[in-house]
mmCIF file with all atom_site columns, C-alpha atoms in Angstrom:
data_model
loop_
_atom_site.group_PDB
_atom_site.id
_atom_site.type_symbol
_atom_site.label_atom_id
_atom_site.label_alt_id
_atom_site.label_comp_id
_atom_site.label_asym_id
_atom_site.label_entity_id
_atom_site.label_seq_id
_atom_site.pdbx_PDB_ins_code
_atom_site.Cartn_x
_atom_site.Cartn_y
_atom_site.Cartn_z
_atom_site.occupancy
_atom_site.B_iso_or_equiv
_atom_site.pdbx_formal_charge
_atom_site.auth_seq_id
_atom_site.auth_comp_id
_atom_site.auth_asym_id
_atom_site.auth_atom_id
_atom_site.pdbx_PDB_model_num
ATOM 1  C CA . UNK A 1 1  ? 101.691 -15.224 51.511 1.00 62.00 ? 45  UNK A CA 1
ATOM 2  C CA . UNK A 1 2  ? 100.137 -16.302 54.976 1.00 56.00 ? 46  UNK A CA 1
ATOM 3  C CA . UNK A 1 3  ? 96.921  -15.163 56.879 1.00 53.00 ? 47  UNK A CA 1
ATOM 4  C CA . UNK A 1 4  ? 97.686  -14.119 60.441 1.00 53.00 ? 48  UNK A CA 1
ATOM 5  C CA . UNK A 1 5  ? 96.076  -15.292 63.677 1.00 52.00 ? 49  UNK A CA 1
ATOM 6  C CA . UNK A 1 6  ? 93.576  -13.047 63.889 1.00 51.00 ? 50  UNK A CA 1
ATOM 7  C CA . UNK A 1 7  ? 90.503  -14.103 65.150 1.00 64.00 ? 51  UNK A CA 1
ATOM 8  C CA . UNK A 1 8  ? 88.393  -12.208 63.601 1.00 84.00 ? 52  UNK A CA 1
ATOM 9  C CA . UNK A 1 9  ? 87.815  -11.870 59.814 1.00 90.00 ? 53  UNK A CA 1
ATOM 10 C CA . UNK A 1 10 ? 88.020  -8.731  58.196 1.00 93.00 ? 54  UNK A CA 1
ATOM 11 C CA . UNK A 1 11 ? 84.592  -7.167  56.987 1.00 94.00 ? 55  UNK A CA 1
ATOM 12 C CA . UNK A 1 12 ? 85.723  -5.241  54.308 1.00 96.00 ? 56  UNK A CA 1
ATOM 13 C CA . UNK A 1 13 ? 88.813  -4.818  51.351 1.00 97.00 ? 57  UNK A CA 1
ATOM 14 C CA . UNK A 1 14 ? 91.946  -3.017  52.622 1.00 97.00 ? 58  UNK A CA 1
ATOM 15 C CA . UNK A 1 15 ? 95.405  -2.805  51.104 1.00 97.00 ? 59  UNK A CA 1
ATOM 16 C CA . UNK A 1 16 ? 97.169  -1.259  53.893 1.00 97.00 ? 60  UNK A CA 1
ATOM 17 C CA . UNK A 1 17 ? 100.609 0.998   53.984 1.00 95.00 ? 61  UNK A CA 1
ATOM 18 C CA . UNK A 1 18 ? 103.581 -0.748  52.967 1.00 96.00 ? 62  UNK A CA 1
ATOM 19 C CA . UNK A 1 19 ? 106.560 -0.885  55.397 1.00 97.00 ? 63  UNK A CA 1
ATOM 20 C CA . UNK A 1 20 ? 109.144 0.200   55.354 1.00 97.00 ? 64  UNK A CA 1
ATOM 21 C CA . UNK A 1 21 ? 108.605 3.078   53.666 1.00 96.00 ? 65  UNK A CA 1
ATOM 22 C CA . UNK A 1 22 ? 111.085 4.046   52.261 1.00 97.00 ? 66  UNK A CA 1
ATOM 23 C CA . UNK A 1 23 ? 112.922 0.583   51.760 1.00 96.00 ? 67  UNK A CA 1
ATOM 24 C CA . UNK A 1 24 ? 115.903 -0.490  50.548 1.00 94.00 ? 68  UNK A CA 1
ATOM 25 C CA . UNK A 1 25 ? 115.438 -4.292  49.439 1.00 94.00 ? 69  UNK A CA 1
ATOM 26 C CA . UNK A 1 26 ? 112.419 -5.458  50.447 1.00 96.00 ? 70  UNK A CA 1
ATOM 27 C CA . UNK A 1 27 ? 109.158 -3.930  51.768 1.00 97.00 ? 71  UNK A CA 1
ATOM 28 C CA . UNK A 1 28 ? 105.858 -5.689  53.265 1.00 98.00 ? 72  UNK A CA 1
ATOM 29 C CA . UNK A 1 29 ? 102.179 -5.308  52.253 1.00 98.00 ? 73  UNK A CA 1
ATOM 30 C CA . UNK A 1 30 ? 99.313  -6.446  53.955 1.00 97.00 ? 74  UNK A CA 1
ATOM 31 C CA . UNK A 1 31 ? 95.939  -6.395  52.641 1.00 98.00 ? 75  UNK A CA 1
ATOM 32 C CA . UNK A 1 32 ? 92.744  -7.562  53.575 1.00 97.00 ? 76  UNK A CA 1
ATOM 33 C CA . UNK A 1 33 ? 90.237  -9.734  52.717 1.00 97.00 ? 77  UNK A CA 1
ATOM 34 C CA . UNK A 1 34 ? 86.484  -10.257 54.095 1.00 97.00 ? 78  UNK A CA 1
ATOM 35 C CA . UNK A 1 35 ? 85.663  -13.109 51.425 1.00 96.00 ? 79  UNK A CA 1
ATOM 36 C CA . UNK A 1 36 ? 86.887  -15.572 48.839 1.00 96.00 ? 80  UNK A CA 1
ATOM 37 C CA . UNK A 1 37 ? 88.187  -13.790 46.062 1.00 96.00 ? 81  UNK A CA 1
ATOM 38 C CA . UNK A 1 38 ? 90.707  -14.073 43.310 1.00 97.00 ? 82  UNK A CA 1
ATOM 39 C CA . UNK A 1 39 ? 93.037  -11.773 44.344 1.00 98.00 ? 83  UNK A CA 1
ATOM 40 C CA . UNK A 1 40 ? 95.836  -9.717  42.351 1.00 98.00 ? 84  UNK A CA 1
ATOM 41 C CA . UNK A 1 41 ? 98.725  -7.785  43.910 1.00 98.00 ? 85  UNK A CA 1
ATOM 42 C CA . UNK A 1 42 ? 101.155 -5.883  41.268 1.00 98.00 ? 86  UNK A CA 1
ATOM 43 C CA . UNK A 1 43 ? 103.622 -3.706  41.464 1.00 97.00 ? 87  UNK A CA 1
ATOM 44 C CA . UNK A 1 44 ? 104.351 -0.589  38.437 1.00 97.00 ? 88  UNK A CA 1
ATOM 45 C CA . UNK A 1 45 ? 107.111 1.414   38.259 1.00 96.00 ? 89  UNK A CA 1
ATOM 46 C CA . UNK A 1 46 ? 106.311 5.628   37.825 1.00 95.00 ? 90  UNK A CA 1
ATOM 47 C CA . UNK A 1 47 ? 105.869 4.920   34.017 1.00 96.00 ? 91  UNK A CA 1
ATOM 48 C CA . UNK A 1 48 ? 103.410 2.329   34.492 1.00 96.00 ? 92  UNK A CA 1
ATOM 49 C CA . UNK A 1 49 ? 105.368 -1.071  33.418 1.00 96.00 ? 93  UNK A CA 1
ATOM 50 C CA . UNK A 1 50 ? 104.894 -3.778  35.522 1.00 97.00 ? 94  UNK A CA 1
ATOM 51 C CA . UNK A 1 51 ? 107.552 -4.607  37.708 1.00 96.00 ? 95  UNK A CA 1
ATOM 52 C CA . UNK A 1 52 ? 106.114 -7.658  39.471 1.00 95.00 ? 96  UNK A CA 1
ATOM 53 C CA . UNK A 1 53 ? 103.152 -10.038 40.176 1.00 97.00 ? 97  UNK A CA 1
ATOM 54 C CA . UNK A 1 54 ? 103.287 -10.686 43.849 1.00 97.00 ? 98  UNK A CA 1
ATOM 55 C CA . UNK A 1 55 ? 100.244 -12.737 44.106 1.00 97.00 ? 99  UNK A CA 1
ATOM 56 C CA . UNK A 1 56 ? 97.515  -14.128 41.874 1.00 98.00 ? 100 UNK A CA 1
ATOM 57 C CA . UNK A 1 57 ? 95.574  -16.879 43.049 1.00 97.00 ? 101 UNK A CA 1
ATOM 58 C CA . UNK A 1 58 ? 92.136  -17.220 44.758 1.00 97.00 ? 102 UNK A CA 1
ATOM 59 C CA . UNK A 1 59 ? 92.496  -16.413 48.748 1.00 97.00 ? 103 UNK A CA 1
ATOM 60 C CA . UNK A 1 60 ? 90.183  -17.182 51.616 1.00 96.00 ? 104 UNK A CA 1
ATOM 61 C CA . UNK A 1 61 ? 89.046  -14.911 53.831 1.00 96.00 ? 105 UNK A CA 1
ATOM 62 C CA . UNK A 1 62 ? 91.662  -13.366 56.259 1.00 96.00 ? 106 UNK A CA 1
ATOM 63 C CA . UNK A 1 63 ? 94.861  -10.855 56.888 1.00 96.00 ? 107 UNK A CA 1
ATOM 64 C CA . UNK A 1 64 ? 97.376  -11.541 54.095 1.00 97.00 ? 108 UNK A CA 1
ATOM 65 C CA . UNK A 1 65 ? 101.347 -10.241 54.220 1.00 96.00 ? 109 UNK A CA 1
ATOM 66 C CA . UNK A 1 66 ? 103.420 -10.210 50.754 1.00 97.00 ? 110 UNK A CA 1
ATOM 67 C CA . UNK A 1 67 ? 107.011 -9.204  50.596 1.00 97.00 ? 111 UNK A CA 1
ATOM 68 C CA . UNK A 1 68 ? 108.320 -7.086  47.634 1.00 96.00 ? 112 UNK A CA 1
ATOM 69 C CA . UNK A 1 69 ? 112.085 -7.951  47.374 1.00 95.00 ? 113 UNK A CA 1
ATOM 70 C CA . UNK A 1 70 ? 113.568 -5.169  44.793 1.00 92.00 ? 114 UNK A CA 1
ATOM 71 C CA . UNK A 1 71 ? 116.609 -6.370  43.637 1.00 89.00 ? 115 UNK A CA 1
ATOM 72 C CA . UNK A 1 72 ? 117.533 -5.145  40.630 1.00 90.00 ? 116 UNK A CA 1
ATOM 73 C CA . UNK A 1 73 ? 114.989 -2.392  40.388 1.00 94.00 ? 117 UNK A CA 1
ATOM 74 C CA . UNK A 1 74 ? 116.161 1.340   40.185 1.00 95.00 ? 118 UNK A CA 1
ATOM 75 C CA . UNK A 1 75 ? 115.458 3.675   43.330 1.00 96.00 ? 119 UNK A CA 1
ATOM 76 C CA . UNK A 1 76 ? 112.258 5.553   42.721 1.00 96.00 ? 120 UNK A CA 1
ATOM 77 C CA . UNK A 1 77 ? 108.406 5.808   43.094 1.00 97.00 ? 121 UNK A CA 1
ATOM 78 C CA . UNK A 1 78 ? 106.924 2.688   42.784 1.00 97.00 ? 122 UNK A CA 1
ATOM 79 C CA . UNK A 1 79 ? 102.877 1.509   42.503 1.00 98.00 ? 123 UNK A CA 1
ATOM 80 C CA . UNK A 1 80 ? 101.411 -1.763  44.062 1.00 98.00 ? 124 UNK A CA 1
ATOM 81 C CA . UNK A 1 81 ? 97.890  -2.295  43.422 1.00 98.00 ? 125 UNK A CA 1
ATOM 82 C CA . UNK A 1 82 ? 95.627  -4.831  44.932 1.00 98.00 ? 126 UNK A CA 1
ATOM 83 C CA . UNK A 1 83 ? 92.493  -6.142  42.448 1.00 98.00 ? 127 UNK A CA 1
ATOM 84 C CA . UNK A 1 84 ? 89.470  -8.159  44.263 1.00 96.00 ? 128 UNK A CA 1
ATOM 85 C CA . UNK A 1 85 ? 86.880  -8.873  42.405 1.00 93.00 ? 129 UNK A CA 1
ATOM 86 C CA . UNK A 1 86 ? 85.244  -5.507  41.611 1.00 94.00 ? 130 UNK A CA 1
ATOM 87 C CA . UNK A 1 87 ? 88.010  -3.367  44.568 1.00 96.00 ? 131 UNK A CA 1
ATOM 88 C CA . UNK A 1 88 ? 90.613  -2.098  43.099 1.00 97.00 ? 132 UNK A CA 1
ATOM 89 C CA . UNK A 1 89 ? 93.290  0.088   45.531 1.00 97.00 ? 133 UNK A CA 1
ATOM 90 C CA . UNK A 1 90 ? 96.923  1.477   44.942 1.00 98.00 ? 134 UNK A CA 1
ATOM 91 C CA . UNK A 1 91 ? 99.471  2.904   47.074 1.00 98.00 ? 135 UNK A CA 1
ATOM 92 C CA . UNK A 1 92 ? 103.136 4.316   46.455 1.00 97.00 ? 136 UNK A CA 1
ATOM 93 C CA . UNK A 1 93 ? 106.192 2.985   47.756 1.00 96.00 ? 137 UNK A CA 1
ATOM 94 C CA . UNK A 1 94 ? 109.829 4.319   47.518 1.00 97.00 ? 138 UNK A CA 1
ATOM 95 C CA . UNK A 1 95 ? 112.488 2.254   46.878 1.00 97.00 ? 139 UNK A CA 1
ATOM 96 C CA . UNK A 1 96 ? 115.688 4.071   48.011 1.00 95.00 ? 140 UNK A CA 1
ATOM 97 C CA . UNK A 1 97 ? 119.465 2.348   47.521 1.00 86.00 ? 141 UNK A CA 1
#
């Protein structure tokens, strides 16, 4: 988990497209945050188990990038949902072998 050199800091939530997508072993996600906030990222499998905590710590303000390695995990539809505070978002991502 790193923030980027951007110079400016984001002004709102995102949790941006994963890539690539589809993967094979490991995807990234970036998300964004505009202020310090506990931040969750998870990632469920199509029958809604959890499959992995990728981050869960307090962040500061910036562009964050998380890598999802999937070894082990079955190809399929996957979930990874980012919680902020009161945001909540959650995209798919297929994991193809």
């Amino acid at each position: 988990v790193g923030t980027e050199g951007a110079e400016e800091l984001p002004t709102r939530f995102v949790l941006y497209g994963a890539y690539p997508n589809p993967f094979r072993e490991r995807a990234t996600i970036r998300f964004a945050v505009p202020r310090r906030e506990r931040v969750r990222l998870e990632v469920y499998d199509v029958l809604g188990r959890r499959v992995g905590v990728l981050l869960d710590e307090e962040v500061a303000p910036g562009l964050y990038e998380v890598h999802f390695e999937a070894q082990g995990l079955a190809s399929g539809l996957y979930f990874y949902r980012l919680r902020a505070g009161r945001f909540v978002q959650q995209r798919k991502l297929i994991r193809i072998k």
